[in-house]
Short mmCIF file of C-alpha atoms in Angstrom, two decimals:
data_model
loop_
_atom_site.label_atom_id
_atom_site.label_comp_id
_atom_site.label_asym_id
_atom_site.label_seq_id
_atom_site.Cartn_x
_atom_site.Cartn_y
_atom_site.Cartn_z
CA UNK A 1 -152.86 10.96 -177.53
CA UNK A 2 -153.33 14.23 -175.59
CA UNK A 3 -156.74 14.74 -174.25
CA UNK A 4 -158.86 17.51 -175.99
CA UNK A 5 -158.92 20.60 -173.60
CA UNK A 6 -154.53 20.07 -174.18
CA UNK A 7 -155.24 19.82 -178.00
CA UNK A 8 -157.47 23.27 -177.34
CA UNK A 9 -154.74 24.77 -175.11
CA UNK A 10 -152.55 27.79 -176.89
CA UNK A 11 -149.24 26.14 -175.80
CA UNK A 12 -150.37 23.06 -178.03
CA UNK A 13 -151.28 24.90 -181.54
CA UNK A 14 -149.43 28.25 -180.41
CA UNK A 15 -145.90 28.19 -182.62
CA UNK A 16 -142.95 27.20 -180.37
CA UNK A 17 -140.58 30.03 -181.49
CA UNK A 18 -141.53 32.49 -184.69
CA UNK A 19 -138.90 34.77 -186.43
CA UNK A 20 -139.06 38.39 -184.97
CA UNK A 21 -140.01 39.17 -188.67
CA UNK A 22 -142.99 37.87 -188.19
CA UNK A 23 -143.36 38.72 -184.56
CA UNK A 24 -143.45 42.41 -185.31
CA UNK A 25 -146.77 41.88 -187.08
CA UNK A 26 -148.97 40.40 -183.72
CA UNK A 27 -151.96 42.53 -183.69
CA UNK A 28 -154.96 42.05 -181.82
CA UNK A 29 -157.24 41.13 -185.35
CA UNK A 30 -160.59 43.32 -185.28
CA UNK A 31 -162.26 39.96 -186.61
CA UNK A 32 -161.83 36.57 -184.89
CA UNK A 33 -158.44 36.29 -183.30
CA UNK A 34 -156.28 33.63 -182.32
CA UNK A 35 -158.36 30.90 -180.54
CA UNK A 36 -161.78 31.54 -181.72
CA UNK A 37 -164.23 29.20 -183.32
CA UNK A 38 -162.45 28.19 -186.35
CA UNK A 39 -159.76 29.65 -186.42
CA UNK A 40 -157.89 26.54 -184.36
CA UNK A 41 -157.37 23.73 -186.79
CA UNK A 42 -156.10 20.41 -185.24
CA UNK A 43 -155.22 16.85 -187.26
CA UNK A 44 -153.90 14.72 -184.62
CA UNK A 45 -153.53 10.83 -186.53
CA UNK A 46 -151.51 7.43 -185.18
CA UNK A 47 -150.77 4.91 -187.87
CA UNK A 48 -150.15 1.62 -186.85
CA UNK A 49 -148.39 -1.64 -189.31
CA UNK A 50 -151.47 -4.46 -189.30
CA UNK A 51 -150.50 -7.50 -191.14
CA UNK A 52 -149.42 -6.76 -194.27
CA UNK A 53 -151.15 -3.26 -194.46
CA UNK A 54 -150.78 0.14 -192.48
CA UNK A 55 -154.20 1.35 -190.53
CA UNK A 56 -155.16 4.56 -188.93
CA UNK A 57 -155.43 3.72 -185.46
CA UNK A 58 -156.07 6.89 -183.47
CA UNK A 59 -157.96 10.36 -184.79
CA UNK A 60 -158.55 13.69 -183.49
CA UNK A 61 -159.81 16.36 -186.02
CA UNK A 62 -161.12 19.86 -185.53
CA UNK A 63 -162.00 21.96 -188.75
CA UNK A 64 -160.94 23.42 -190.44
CA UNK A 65 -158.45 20.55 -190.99
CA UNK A 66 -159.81 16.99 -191.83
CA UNK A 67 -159.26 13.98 -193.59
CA UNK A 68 -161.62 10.88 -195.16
CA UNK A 69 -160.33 7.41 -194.51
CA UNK A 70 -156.93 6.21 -196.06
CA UNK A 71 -156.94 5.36 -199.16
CA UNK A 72 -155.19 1.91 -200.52
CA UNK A 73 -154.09 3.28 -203.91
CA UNK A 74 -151.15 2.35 -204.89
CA UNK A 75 -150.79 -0.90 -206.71
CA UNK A 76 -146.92 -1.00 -206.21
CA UNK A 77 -146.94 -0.79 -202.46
CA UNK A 78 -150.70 -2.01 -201.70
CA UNK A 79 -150.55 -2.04 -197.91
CA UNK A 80 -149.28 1.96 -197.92
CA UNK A 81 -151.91 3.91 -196.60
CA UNK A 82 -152.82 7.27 -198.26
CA UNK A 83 -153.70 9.75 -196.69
CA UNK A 84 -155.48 13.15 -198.08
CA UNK A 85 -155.05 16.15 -195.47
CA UNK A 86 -158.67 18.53 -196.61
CA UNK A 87 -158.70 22.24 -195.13
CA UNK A 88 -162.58 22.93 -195.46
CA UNK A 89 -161.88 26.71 -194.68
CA UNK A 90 -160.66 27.13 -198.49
CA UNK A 91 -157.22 28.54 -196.93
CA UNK A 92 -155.37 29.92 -194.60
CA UNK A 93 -156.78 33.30 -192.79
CA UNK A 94 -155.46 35.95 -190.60
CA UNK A 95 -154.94 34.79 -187.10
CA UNK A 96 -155.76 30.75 -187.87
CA UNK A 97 -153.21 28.39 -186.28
CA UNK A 98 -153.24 24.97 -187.46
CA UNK A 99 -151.41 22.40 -186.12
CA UNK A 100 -150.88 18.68 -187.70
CA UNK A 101 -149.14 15.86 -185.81
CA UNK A 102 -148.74 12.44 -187.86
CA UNK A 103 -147.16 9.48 -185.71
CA UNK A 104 -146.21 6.54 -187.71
CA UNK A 105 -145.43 3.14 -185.82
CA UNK A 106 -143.16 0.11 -186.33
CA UNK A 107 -142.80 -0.78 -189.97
CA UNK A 108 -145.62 1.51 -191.18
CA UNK A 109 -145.93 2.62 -194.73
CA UNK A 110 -147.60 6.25 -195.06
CA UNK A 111 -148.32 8.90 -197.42
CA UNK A 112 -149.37 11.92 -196.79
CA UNK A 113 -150.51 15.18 -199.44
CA UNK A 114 -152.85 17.90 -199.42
CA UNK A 115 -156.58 17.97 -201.38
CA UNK A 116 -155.28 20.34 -203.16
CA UNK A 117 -153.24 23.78 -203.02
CA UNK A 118 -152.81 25.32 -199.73
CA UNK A 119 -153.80 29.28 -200.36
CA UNK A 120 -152.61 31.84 -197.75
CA UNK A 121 -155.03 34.82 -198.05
CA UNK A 122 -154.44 38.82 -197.80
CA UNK A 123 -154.12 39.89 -193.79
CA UNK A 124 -154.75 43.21 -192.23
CA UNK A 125 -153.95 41.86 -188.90
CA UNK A 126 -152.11 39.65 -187.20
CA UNK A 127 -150.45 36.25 -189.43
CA UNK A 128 -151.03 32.71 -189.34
CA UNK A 129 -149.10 29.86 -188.27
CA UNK A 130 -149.01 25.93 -188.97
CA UNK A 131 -147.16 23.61 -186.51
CA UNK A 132 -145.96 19.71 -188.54
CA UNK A 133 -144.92 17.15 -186.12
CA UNK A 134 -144.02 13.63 -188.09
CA UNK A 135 -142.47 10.83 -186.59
CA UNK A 136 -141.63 7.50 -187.86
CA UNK A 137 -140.39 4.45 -185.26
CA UNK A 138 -138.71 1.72 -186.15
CA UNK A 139 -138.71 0.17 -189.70
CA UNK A 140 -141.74 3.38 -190.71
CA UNK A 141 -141.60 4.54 -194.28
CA UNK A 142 -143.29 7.67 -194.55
CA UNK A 143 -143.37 10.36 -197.20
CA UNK A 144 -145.06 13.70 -197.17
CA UNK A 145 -145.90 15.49 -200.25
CA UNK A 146 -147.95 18.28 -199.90
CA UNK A 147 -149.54 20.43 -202.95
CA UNK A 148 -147.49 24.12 -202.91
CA UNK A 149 -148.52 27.11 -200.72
CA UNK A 150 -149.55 29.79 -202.36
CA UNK A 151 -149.48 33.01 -200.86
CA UNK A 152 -151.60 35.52 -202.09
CA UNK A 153 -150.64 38.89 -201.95
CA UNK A 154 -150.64 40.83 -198.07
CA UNK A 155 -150.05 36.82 -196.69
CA UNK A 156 -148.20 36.76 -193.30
CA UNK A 157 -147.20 32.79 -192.78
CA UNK A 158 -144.82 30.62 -190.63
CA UNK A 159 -144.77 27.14 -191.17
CA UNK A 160 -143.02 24.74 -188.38
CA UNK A 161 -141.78 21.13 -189.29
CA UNK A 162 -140.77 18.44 -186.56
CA UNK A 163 -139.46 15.42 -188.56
CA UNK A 164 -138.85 13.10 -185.36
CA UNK A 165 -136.82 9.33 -187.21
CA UNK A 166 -135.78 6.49 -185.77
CA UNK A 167 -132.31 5.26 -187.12
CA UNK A 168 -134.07 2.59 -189.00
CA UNK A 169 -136.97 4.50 -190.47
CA UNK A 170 -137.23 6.53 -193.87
CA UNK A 171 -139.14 9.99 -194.01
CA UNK A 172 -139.19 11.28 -197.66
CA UNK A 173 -140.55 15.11 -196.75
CA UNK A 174 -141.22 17.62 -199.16
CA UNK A 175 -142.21 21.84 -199.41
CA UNK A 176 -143.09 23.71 -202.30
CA UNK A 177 -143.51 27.25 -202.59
CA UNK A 178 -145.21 29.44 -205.54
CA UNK A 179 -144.22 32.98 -205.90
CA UNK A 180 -148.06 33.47 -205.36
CA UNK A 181 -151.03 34.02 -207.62
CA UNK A 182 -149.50 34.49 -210.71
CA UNK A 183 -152.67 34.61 -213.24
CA UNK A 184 -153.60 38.07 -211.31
CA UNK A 185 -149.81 39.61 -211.24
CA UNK A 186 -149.49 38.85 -207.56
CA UNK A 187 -145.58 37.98 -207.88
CA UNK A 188 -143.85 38.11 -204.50
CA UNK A 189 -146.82 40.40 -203.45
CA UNK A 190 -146.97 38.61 -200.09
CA UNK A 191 -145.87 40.56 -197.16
CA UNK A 192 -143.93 38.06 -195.30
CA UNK A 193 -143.32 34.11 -195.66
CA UNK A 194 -141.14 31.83 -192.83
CA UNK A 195 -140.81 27.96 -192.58
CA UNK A 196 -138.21 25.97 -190.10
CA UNK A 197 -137.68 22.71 -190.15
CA UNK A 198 -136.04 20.64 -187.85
CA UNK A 199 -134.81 17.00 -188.27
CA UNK A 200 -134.36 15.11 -184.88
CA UNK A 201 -133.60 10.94 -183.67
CA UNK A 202 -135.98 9.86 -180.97
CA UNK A 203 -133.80 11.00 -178.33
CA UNK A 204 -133.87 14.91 -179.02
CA UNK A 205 -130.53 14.23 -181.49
CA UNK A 206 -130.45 16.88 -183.72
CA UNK A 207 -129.76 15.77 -187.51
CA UNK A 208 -130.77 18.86 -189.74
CA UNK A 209 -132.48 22.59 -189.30
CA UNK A 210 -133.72 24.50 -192.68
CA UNK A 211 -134.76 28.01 -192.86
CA UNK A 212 -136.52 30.14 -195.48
CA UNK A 213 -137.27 33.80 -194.87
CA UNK A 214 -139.24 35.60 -197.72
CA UNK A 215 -140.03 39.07 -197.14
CA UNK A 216 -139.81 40.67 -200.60
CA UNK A 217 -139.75 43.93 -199.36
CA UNK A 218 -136.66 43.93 -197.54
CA UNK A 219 -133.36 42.46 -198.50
CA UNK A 220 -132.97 43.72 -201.59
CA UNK A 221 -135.84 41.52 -202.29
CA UNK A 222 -136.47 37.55 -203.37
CA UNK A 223 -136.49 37.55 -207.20
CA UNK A 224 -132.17 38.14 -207.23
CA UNK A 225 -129.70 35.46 -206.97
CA UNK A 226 -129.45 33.54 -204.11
CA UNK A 227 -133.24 33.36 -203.81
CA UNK A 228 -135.81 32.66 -206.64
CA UNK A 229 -133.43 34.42 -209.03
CA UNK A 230 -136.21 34.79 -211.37
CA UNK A 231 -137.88 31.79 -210.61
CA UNK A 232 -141.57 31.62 -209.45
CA UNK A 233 -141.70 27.85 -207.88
CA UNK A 234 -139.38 26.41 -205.03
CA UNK A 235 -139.39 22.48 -203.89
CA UNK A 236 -137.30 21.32 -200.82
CA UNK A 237 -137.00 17.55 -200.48
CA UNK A 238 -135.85 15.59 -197.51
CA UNK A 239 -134.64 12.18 -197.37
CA UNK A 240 -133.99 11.07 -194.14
CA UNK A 241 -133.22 7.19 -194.43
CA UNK A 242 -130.12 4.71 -193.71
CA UNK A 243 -131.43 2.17 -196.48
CA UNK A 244 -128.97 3.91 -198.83
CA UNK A 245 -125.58 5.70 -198.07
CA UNK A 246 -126.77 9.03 -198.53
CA UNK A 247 -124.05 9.76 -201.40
CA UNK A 248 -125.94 7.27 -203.46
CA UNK A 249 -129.56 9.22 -202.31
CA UNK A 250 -128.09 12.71 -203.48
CA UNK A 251 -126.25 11.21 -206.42
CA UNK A 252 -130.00 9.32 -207.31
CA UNK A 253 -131.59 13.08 -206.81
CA UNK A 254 -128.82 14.77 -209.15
CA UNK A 255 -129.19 12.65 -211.91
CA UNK A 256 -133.39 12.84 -212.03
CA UNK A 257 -132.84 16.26 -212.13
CA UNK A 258 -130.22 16.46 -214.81
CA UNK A 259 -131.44 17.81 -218.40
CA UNK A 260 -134.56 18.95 -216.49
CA UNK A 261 -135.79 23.22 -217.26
CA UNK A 262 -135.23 23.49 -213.56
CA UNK A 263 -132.31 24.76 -211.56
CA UNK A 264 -131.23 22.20 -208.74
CA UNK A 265 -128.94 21.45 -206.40
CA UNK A 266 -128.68 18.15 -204.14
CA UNK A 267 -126.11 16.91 -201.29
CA UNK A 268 -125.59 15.21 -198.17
CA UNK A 269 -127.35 15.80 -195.37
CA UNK A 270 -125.30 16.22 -191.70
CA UNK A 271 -123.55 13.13 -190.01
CA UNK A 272 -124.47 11.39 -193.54
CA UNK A 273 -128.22 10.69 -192.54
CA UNK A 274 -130.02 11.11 -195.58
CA UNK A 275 -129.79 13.57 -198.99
CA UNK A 276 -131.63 16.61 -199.99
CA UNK A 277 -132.45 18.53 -203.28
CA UNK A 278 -133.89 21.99 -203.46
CA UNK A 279 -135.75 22.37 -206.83
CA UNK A 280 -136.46 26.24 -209.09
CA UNK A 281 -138.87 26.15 -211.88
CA UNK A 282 -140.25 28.95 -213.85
CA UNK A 283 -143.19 26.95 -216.34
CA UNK A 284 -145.53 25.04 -213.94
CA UNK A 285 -146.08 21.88 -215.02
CA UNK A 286 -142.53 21.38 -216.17
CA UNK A 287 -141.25 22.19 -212.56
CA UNK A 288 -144.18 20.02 -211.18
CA UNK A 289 -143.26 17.20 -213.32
CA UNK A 290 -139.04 17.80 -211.99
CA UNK A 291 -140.65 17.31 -208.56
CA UNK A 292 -142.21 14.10 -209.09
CA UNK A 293 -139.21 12.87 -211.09
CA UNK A 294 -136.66 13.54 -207.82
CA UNK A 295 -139.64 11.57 -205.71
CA UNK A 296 -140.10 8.68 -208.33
CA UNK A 297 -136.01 7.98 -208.69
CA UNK A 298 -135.35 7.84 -204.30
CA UNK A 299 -138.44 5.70 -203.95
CA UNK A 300 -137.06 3.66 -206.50
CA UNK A 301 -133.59 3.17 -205.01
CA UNK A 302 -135.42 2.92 -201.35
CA UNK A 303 -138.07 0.31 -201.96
CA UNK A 304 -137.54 -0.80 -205.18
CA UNK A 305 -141.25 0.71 -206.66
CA UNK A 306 -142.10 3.59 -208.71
CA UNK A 307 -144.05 6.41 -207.08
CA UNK A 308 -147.57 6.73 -207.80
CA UNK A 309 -149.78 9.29 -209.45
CA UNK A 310 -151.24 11.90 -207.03
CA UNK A 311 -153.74 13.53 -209.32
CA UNK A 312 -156.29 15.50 -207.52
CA UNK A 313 -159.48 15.57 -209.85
#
């Protein structure tokens, strides 16, 4: 693990590359800027496979972001340890840069959500950027399924995703997206939302890159087709894994999907390392339920167990 003055360092929580979109917004913020008390949230956690259970074996937090201890929940796969990411902030603020690296060893089982929601609040200044690093070594199953972002209205947000898999590990990764606070009318009132992902082997291979650039006013918008076409929730979910040819993963995806009130579509990911769907809902708990189903039906065909129920009380 990095010592802490490099977790504290800019070039460790800073984002790597942002989209020029975004870039246009940098501001010097008349409240706490970039690097001040609070506003640097670090989750740096090392799992490592223990007999016939998973542990967390190394831990660096910094609030805002924080965690309890794993939890041992799930009665299918009892040795999987669960893991609850907590942002005590409330959300995400102008000028915060998180960053949340989650390294999974030999023939760990791991999963990963949020407390809750993450909420992107209204900026005057500046944005706010989140840096994901996963990787899973040899044998790892790992899945991370965090609640949806919500982005209230004014939010300026880039989200980076590392997914680093070994050839013989599974990563079942997941992003969900909300068209924003939609109780108070704040529909695509955000000014600007950006997320890359990147797939990679240990070796710097590169397997898969995903892009989503939301800025709803320019481009003719985000509600037309091609985008949300009148949609207000998004999903994207990842299946990296050789346990399955990945035609049987996207085929497995399809067909949890089918007869669903959700527009999907599912297919191969490059060089045939894994599937992916992406999911659009308009009624909530329908779409939320579609979400779970496409989860439930590849951990079924990967380990042979049904996924568990993540309710956050």
């Amino acid at each position: 693990m990095p010592a802490v003055r490099d977790r504290l360092a800019p070039e460790h929580y800073e984002a790597v590359r942002l989209p020029p979109e975004l870039t246009a917004f940098s501001t010097v913020p008349e409240t706490l800027g970039p690097g001040s008390a609070a506003k640097v949230g670090i989750l740096d956690l090392g799992f490592a496979r223990r007999g016939d259970r998973t542990e967390l074996v190394e831990r660096y937090q910094k609030s805002p972001l924080e965690i309890m201890r794993p939890l041992y929940v799930d009665p299918e796969m009892p040795g999987m340890a669960c893991t609850y990411v907590m942002a005590t902030g409330g959300g995400i603020a102008q000028a915060d840069r998180y960053r949340v690296d989650l390294r999974c060893g030999p023939g760990a089982e791991a999963l990963f959500t949020t407390q809750a929601a993450t909420k992107v609040y209204r900026m005057e200044d500046d944005y706010a950027t989140q840096r994901v690093h996963l990787t899973a070594d040899d044998g790892a199953y790992v899945e991370y399924l965090p609640d949806p972002l919500i982005p209230f209205a004014g939010a300026r947000f880039h989200q980076g995703a590392e997914l680093t898999v070994d050839e013989n590990a599974t990563v079942v990764y997941a992003e969900t997206v909300t068209a924003g606070r939609l109780a108070r009318g704040e529909r695509h009132r955000y000014t600007l939302l950006t997320t890359d992902l990147e797939i990679r082997r240990p070796d710097g291979t590169l397997l898969a890159v995903d892009t989503l650039r939301l800025q709803p006013e320019r481009h003719g918008g985000v509600t037309g087709p091609g985008v949300f076409s009148g949609h207000d929730h998004v999903a994207s979910l990842f299946v990296v894994s050789g346990r399955r040819p990945a035609a049987e993963i996207a085929d497995t995806l399809h067909r949890a999907l089918t007869g669903r009130d959700v527009l999907h579509g599912a297919s191969t990911l490059p060089d045939d390392c894994g599937a992916w769907v992406r999911i659009l809902g308009r009624d909530q708990p329908r779409f939320t339920a579609a979400v779970h189903d496409a989860w439930d039906a590849v951990r079924r065909l990967l380990t042979g167990h049904p996924a568990p129920d993540l309710r956050k009380q």
